[in-house]
C-alpha cells in the first residue's frame, strides 16, 4: 500500500517506478497487490527510486508521514 501511495504522490506510473527501481512492472504490481513479499534489497531499490527512507515504506500509517 505504501509503495502505491508514494508513487502516486510523486506522480510515477507503475512502469516508470519499476524502471527507476530496476525491477519488472509485473513484479512491482504483485508487490503492490500484496501477492509477493519483496526482499530487503528490492525494498531498498524502491525506496531509493522514490527518494524515501526505507522506513517510510514500512510505516503502518503512510498518510501520517
Short mmCIF file of N, CA, C and O in Angstrom, two decimals:
data_model
loop_
_atom_site.label_atom_id
_atom_site.label_comp_id
_atom_site.label_asym_id
_atom_site.label_seq_id
_atom_site.Cartn_x
_atom_site.Cartn_y
_atom_site.Cartn_z
N UNK A 1 0.82 -1.20 0.00
CA UNK A 1 0.00 0.00 0.00
C UNK A 1 0.87 1.26 0.00
O UNK A 1 0.56 2.22 -0.69
N UNK A 2 1.94 1.27 0.78
CA UNK A 2 2.79 2.45 0.88
C UNK A 2 3.48 2.76 -0.45
O UNK A 2 3.61 3.94 -0.81
N UNK A 3 3.90 1.74 -1.16
CA UNK A 3 4.59 1.97 -2.42
C UNK A 3 3.66 2.68 -3.39
O UNK A 3 4.05 3.69 -3.99
N UNK A 4 2.46 2.19 -3.51
CA UNK A 4 1.50 2.81 -4.41
C UNK A 4 1.16 4.24 -3.98
O UNK A 4 1.08 5.14 -4.80
N UNK A 5 1.01 4.44 -2.69
CA UNK A 5 0.71 5.77 -2.15
C UNK A 5 1.81 6.77 -2.53
O UNK A 5 1.53 7.84 -3.07
N UNK A 6 3.06 6.42 -2.25
CA UNK A 6 4.16 7.34 -2.52
C UNK A 6 4.42 7.51 -4.02
O UNK A 6 4.78 8.60 -4.46
N UNK A 7 4.25 6.46 -4.78
CA UNK A 7 4.41 6.56 -6.23
C UNK A 7 3.39 7.53 -6.81
O UNK A 7 3.73 8.41 -7.62
N UNK A 8 2.13 7.41 -6.38
CA UNK A 8 1.09 8.32 -6.85
C UNK A 8 1.37 9.75 -6.40
O UNK A 8 1.19 10.70 -7.17
N UNK A 9 1.82 9.90 -5.17
CA UNK A 9 2.12 11.22 -4.62
C UNK A 9 3.22 11.92 -5.42
O UNK A 9 3.20 13.12 -5.61
N UNK A 10 4.17 11.12 -5.91
CA UNK A 10 5.29 11.68 -6.68
C UNK A 10 5.02 11.70 -8.18
O UNK A 10 5.85 12.15 -8.96
N UNK A 11 3.86 11.20 -8.58
CA UNK A 11 3.48 11.25 -9.99
C UNK A 11 4.09 10.17 -10.87
O UNK A 11 4.13 10.31 -12.09
N UNK A 12 4.56 9.08 -10.26
CA UNK A 12 5.15 7.99 -11.02
C UNK A 12 4.09 6.99 -11.46
O UNK A 12 3.23 6.61 -10.67
N UNK A 13 4.18 6.57 -12.70
CA UNK A 13 3.37 5.43 -13.12
C UNK A 13 4.04 4.18 -12.59
O UNK A 13 5.22 4.20 -12.20
N UNK A 14 3.32 3.09 -12.62
CA UNK A 14 3.89 1.82 -12.18
C UNK A 14 5.10 1.47 -13.04
O UNK A 14 6.14 1.03 -12.53
N UNK A 15 4.98 1.69 -14.35
CA UNK A 15 6.08 1.37 -15.26
C UNK A 15 7.30 2.24 -14.98
O UNK A 15 8.43 1.75 -14.92
N UNK A 16 7.09 3.54 -14.77
CA UNK A 16 8.20 4.45 -14.51
C UNK A 16 8.93 4.09 -13.22
O UNK A 16 10.17 4.10 -13.17
N UNK A 17 8.18 3.76 -12.18
CA UNK A 17 8.81 3.38 -10.91
C UNK A 17 9.57 2.08 -11.06
O UNK A 17 10.70 1.95 -10.57
N UNK A 18 8.99 1.12 -11.76
CA UNK A 18 9.68 -0.16 -11.97
C UNK A 18 11.00 0.04 -12.70
O UNK A 18 12.03 -0.53 -12.30
N UNK A 19 10.99 0.85 -13.73
CA UNK A 19 12.22 1.12 -14.49
C UNK A 19 13.26 1.80 -13.59
O UNK A 19 14.42 1.41 -13.55
N UNK A 20 12.81 2.81 -12.85
CA UNK A 20 13.74 3.54 -11.98
C UNK A 20 14.31 2.65 -10.88
O UNK A 20 15.46 2.80 -10.49
N UNK A 21 13.50 1.71 -10.39
CA UNK A 21 13.95 0.80 -9.33
C UNK A 21 14.70 -0.41 -9.88
O UNK A 21 15.31 -1.16 -9.12
N UNK A 22 14.63 -0.64 -11.19
CA UNK A 22 15.33 -1.77 -11.78
C UNK A 22 14.64 -3.10 -11.57
O UNK A 22 15.29 -4.14 -11.46
N UNK A 23 13.30 -3.06 -11.47
CA UNK A 23 12.53 -4.29 -11.33
C UNK A 23 11.46 -4.31 -12.42
O UNK A 23 11.20 -3.30 -13.05
N UNK A 24 10.84 -5.46 -12.62
CA UNK A 24 9.82 -5.54 -13.66
C UNK A 24 8.51 -4.91 -13.17
O UNK A 24 8.22 -4.90 -11.97
N UNK A 25 7.74 -4.39 -14.11
CA UNK A 25 6.46 -3.79 -13.77
C UNK A 25 5.53 -4.84 -13.17
O UNK A 25 4.80 -4.58 -12.22
N UNK A 26 5.56 -6.05 -13.71
CA UNK A 26 4.68 -7.09 -13.19
C UNK A 26 5.04 -7.46 -11.75
O UNK A 26 4.15 -7.70 -10.93
N UNK A 27 6.33 -7.48 -11.43
CA UNK A 27 6.75 -7.78 -10.06
C UNK A 27 6.31 -6.65 -9.12
O UNK A 27 5.79 -6.91 -8.03
N UNK A 28 6.47 -5.42 -9.55
CA UNK A 28 6.02 -4.28 -8.75
C UNK A 28 4.53 -4.36 -8.51
O UNK A 28 4.05 -4.13 -7.39
N UNK A 29 3.78 -4.71 -9.52
CA UNK A 29 2.33 -4.87 -9.40
C UNK A 29 1.98 -5.92 -8.35
O UNK A 29 1.10 -5.72 -7.50
N UNK A 30 2.67 -7.05 -8.38
CA UNK A 30 2.42 -8.12 -7.42
C UNK A 30 2.76 -7.68 -6.00
O UNK A 30 2.07 -8.05 -5.05
N UNK A 31 3.81 -6.88 -5.85
CA UNK A 31 4.17 -6.36 -4.53
C UNK A 31 3.07 -5.42 -4.04
O UNK A 31 2.62 -5.53 -2.90
N UNK A 32 2.65 -4.49 -4.90
CA UNK A 32 1.61 -3.53 -4.52
C UNK A 32 0.31 -4.21 -4.14
O UNK A 32 -0.40 -3.75 -3.25
N UNK A 33 -0.02 -5.31 -4.79
CA UNK A 33 -1.26 -6.02 -4.51
C UNK A 33 -1.14 -6.98 -3.33
O UNK A 33 -2.12 -7.58 -2.91
N UNK A 34 0.07 -7.12 -2.79
CA UNK A 34 0.28 -7.98 -1.64
C UNK A 34 0.44 -9.44 -1.98
O UNK A 34 0.42 -10.29 -1.10
N UNK A 35 0.65 -9.74 -3.27
CA UNK A 35 0.83 -11.14 -3.68
C UNK A 35 2.26 -11.61 -3.52
O UNK A 35 2.51 -12.81 -3.45
N UNK A 36 3.20 -10.68 -3.48
CA UNK A 36 4.62 -11.01 -3.31
C UNK A 36 5.18 -10.20 -2.16
O UNK A 36 4.81 -9.06 -1.94
N UNK A 37 6.11 -10.82 -1.43
CA UNK A 37 6.83 -10.13 -0.36
C UNK A 37 8.22 -9.78 -0.88
O UNK A 37 9.02 -10.68 -1.14
N UNK A 38 8.51 -8.51 -1.06
CA UNK A 38 9.82 -8.14 -1.60
C UNK A 38 10.94 -8.34 -0.60
O UNK A 38 10.73 -8.27 0.61
N UNK A 39 12.12 -8.60 -1.13
CA UNK A 39 13.30 -8.72 -0.28
C UNK A 39 13.70 -7.33 0.21
O UNK A 39 13.24 -6.30 -0.32
N UNK A 40 14.56 -7.30 1.18
CA UNK A 40 15.09 -6.02 1.69
C UNK A 40 15.81 -5.27 0.57
O UNK A 40 15.70 -4.05 0.46
N UNK A 41 16.50 -6.00 -0.27
CA UNK A 41 17.21 -5.40 -1.40
C UNK A 41 16.23 -4.71 -2.36
O UNK A 41 16.46 -3.59 -2.80
N UNK A 42 15.11 -5.38 -2.65
CA UNK A 42 14.11 -4.80 -3.54
C UNK A 42 13.45 -3.59 -2.90
O UNK A 42 13.24 -2.57 -3.56
N UNK A 43 13.13 -3.67 -1.61
CA UNK A 43 12.56 -2.52 -0.91
C UNK A 43 13.52 -1.34 -0.92
O UNK A 43 13.09 -0.19 -1.06
N UNK A 44 14.80 -1.62 -0.80
CA UNK A 44 15.80 -0.57 -0.85
C UNK A 44 15.81 0.10 -2.22
O UNK A 44 15.85 1.33 -2.32
N UNK A 45 15.76 -0.69 -3.28
CA UNK A 45 15.72 -0.14 -4.64
C UNK A 45 14.50 0.74 -4.84
O UNK A 45 14.59 1.82 -5.42
N UNK A 46 13.36 0.28 -4.34
CA UNK A 46 12.13 1.04 -4.50
C UNK A 46 12.19 2.33 -3.69
O UNK A 46 11.81 3.40 -4.17
N UNK A 47 12.69 2.26 -2.47
CA UNK A 47 12.77 3.47 -1.64
C UNK A 47 13.73 4.48 -2.25
O UNK A 47 13.46 5.68 -2.24
N UNK A 48 14.83 4.02 -2.82
CA UNK A 48 15.77 4.94 -3.49
C UNK A 48 15.13 5.56 -4.72
O UNK A 48 15.30 6.75 -4.99
N UNK A 49 14.37 4.77 -5.47
CA UNK A 49 13.69 5.28 -6.66
C UNK A 49 12.66 6.35 -6.29
O UNK A 49 12.44 7.29 -7.05
N UNK A 50 12.05 6.18 -5.12
CA UNK A 50 11.06 7.15 -4.66
C UNK A 50 11.68 8.28 -3.83
O UNK A 50 10.97 9.16 -3.35
N UNK A 51 12.99 8.23 -3.64
CA UNK A 51 13.71 9.21 -2.84
C UNK A 51 13.15 9.27 -1.41
O UNK A 51 12.86 10.33 -0.88
N UNK A 52 12.99 8.08 -0.83
CA UNK A 52 12.46 7.94 0.52
C UNK A 52 13.40 7.11 1.37
O UNK A 52 14.21 6.34 0.86
N UNK A 53 13.24 7.22 2.67
CA UNK A 53 13.90 6.32 3.59
C UNK A 53 13.09 5.02 3.59
O UNK A 53 11.86 5.06 3.52
N UNK A 54 13.74 3.91 3.68
CA UNK A 54 13.04 2.63 3.64
C UNK A 54 12.00 2.52 4.75
O UNK A 54 10.96 1.88 4.58
N UNK A 55 12.23 3.18 5.87
CA UNK A 55 11.25 3.12 6.97
C UNK A 55 9.92 3.75 6.57
O UNK A 55 8.88 3.37 7.11
N UNK A 56 9.94 4.68 5.63
CA UNK A 56 8.69 5.27 5.15
C UNK A 56 7.82 4.22 4.47
O UNK A 56 6.59 4.25 4.57
N UNK A 57 8.44 3.28 3.78
CA UNK A 57 7.69 2.22 3.11
C UNK A 57 7.16 1.19 4.10
O UNK A 57 6.19 0.49 3.81
N UNK A 58 7.79 1.11 5.25
CA UNK A 58 7.40 0.12 6.24
C UNK A 58 6.42 0.67 7.28
O UNK A 58 5.89 -0.08 8.09
N UNK A 59 6.15 1.97 7.23
CA UNK A 59 5.25 2.59 8.19
C UNK A 59 3.83 2.05 8.03
O UNK A 59 3.37 1.82 6.91
N UNK A 60 3.15 1.87 9.14
CA UNK A 60 1.78 1.35 9.08
C UNK A 60 0.80 2.40 8.57
O UNK A 60 -0.11 2.09 7.85
N UNK A 61 0.97 3.64 8.96
CA UNK A 61 0.06 4.70 8.56
C UNK A 61 0.80 5.66 7.64
O UNK A 61 1.29 6.69 8.08
N UNK A 62 0.85 5.34 6.36
CA UNK A 62 1.66 6.12 5.42
C UNK A 62 1.14 7.54 5.24
O UNK A 62 1.90 8.44 4.94
N UNK A 63 -0.13 7.77 5.43
CA UNK A 63 -0.67 9.10 5.23
C UNK A 63 -0.29 10.05 6.35
O UNK A 63 -0.43 11.25 6.23
N UNK A 64 0.22 9.51 7.46
CA UNK A 64 0.66 10.35 8.58
C UNK A 64 2.07 10.88 8.37
O UNK A 64 2.53 11.74 9.07
N UNK A 65 2.77 10.38 7.36
CA UNK A 65 4.16 10.79 7.08
C UNK A 65 4.17 12.11 6.37
O UNK A 65 3.44 12.36 5.49
#
